[in-house]
mmCIF file of C-alpha atoms in Angstrom:
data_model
loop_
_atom_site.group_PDB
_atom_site.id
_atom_site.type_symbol
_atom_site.label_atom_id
_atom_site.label_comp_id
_atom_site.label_asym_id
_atom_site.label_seq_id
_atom_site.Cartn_x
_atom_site.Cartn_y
_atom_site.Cartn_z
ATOM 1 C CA UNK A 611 4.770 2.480 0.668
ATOM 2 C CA UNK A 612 4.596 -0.945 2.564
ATOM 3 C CA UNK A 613 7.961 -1.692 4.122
ATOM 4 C CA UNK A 614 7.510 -5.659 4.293
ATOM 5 C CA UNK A 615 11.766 -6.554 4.316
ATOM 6 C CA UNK A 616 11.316 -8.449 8.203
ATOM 7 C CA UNK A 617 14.845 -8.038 8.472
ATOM 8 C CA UNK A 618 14.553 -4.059 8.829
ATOM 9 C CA UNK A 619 14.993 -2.568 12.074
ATOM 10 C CA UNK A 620 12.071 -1.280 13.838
ATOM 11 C CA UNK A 621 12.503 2.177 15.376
ATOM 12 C CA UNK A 622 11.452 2.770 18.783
ATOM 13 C CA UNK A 623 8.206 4.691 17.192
ATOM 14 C CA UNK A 624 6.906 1.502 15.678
ATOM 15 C CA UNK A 625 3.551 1.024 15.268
ATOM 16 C CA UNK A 626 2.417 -1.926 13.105
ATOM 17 C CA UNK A 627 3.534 -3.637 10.021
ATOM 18 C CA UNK A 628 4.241 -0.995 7.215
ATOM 19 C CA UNK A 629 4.027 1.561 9.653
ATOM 20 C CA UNK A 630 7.250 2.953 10.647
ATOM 21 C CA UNK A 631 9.521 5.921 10.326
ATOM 22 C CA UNK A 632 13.152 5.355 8.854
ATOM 23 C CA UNK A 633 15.906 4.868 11.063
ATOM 24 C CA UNK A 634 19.825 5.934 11.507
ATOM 25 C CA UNK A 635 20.611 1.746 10.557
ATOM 26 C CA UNK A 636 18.566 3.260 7.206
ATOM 27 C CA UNK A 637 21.957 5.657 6.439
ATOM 28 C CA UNK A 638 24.230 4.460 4.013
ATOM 29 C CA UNK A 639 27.834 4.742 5.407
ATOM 30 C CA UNK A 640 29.567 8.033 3.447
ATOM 31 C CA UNK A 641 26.293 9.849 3.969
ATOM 32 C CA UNK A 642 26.730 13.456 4.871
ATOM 33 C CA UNK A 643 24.223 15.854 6.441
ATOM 34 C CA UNK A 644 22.507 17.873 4.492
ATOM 35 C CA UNK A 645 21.923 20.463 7.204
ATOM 36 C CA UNK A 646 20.832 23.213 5.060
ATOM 37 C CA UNK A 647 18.324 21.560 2.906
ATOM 38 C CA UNK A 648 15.370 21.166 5.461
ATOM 39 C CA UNK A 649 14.110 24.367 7.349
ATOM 40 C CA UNK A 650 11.004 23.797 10.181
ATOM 41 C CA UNK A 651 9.620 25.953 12.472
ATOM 42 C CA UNK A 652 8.775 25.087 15.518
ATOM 43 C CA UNK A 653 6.227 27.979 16.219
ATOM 44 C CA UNK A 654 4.265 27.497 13.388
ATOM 45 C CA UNK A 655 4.710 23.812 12.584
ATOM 46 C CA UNK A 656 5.763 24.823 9.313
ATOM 47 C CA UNK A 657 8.504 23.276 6.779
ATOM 48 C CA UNK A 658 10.592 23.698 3.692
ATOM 49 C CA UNK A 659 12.822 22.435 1.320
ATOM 50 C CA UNK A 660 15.571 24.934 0.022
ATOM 51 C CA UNK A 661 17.951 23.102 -2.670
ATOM 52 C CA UNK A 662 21.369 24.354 -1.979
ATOM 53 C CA UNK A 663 23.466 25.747 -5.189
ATOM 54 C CA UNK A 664 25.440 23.057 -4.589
ATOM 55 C CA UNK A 665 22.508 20.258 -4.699
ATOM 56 C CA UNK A 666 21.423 21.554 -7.551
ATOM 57 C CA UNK A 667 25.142 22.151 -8.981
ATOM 58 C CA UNK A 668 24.690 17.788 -9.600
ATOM 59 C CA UNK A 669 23.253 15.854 -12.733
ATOM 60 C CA UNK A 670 19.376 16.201 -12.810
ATOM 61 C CA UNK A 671 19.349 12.290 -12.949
ATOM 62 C CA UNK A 672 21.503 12.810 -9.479
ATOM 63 C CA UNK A 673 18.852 15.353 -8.108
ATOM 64 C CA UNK A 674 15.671 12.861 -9.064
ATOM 65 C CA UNK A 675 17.634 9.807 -7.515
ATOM 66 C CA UNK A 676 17.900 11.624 -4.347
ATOM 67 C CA UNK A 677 14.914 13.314 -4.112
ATOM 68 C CA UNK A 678 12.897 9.775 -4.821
ATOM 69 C CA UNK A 679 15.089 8.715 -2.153
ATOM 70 C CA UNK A 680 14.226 11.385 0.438
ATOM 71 C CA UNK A 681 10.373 11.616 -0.440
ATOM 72 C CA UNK A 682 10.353 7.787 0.584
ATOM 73 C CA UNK A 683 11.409 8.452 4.048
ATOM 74 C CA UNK A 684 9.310 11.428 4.529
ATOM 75 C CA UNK A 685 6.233 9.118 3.031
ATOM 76 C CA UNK A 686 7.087 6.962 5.925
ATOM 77 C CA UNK A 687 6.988 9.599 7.972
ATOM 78 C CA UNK A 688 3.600 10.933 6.905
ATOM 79 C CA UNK A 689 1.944 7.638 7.159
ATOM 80 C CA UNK A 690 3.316 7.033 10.768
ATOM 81 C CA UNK A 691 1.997 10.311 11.800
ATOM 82 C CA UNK A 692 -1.312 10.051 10.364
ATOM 83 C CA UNK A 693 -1.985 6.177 11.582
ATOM 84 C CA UNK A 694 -0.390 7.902 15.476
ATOM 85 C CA UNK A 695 -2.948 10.779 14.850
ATOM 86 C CA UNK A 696 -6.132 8.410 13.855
ATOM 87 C CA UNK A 697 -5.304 6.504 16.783
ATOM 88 C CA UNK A 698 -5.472 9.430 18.675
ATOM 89 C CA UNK A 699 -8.677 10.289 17.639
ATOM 90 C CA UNK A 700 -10.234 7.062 17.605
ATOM 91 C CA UNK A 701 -9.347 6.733 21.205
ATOM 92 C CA UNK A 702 -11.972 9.682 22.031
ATOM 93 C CA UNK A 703 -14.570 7.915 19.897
ATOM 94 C CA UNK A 704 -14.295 4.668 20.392
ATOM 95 C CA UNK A 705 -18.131 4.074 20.500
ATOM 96 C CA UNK A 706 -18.579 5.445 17.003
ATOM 97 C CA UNK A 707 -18.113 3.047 13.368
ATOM 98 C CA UNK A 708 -14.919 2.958 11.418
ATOM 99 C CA UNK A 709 -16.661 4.161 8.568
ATOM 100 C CA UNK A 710 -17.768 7.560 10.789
ATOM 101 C CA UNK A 711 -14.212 7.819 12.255
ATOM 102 C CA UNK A 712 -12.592 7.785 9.055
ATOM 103 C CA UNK A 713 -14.903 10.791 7.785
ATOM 104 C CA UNK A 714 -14.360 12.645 10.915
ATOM 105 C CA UNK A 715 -10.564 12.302 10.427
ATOM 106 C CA UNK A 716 -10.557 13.369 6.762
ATOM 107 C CA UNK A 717 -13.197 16.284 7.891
ATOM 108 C CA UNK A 718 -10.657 17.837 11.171
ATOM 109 C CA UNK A 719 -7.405 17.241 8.793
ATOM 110 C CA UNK A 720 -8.797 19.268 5.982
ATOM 111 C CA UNK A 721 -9.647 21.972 8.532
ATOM 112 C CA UNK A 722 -6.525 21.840 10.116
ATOM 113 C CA UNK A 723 -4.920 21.759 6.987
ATOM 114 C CA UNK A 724 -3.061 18.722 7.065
ATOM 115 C CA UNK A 725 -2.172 16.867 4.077
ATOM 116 C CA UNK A 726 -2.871 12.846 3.976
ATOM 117 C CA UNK A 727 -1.479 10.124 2.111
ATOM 118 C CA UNK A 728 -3.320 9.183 -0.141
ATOM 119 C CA UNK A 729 -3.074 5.658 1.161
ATOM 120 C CA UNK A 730 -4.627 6.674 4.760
ATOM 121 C CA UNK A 731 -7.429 4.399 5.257
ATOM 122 C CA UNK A 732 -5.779 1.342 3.961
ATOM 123 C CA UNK A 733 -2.827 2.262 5.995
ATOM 124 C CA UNK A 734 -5.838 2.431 9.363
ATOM 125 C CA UNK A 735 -7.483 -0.685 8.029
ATOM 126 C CA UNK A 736 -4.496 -2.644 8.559
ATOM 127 C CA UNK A 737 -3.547 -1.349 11.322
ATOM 128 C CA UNK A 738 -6.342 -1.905 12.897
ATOM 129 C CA UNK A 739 -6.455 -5.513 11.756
ATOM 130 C CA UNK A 740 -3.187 -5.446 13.383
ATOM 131 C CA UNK A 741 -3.597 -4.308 16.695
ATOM 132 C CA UNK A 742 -6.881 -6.058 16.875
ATOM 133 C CA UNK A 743 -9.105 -3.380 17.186
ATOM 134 C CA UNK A 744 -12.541 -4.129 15.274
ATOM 135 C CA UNK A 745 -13.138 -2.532 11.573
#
């Protein structure tokens, strides 16, 4: 997902067009929070999603409108974090093609286990085009 609306907020983790994380101006006003939904830990860098009886007390329709809604933000999320992590990377390997840092991403996420959007190397791409580093 591409968030292109220029009138959105940026949040203070900002890193380039499209590449954002959703923000608190995001919430609808009568939002509540959901506090037993989400489960991480810390330790392990692990995370869940538990529906509640009550969340899943509501209309299906209700459950797939939210759920679209919430796997938005958390796409968001994922790209941010894997554009902050190829940066990362890059930085240690600057010397080395786009084309080589791209596989060597791909190659130390799958062995960390890390799961990518799909989108990734468009997402670096522009990015890149972005912050002027070369392609």
């Amino acid at each position: 997902m591409f968030v292109t609306d220029e009138t959105q907020e940026r949040s203070p983790y900002w890193l380039s067009p499209g590449i954002d994380v959703p923000t608190r101006e995001e919430i609808l006003p009568g939002m509540r929070s959901a506090r037993d939904l989400f489960h991480i830990c810390d330790e392990h860098a692990e995370g869940a999603f538990v529906p509640t009886a009550a969340f899943m007390g509501n209309s299906p329709t209700w459950r797939l409108d939210v759920l679209g809604d919430i796997l938005l933000d958390i796409q968001r999320a994922q790209q941010h974090a894997a554009v902050e992590l190829f940066r990362e990377l890059s930085r240690k390997n600057s010397e080395v093609g786009l084309e080589r840092q791209l596989q060597g991403f791909r190659k130390a996420c799958e062995q960390l286990g890390l799961v990518l959007p799909e989108n990734v190397e468009a997402l670096i791409v522009l990015d890149r085009q972005f912050t002027g580093e070369h392609c």
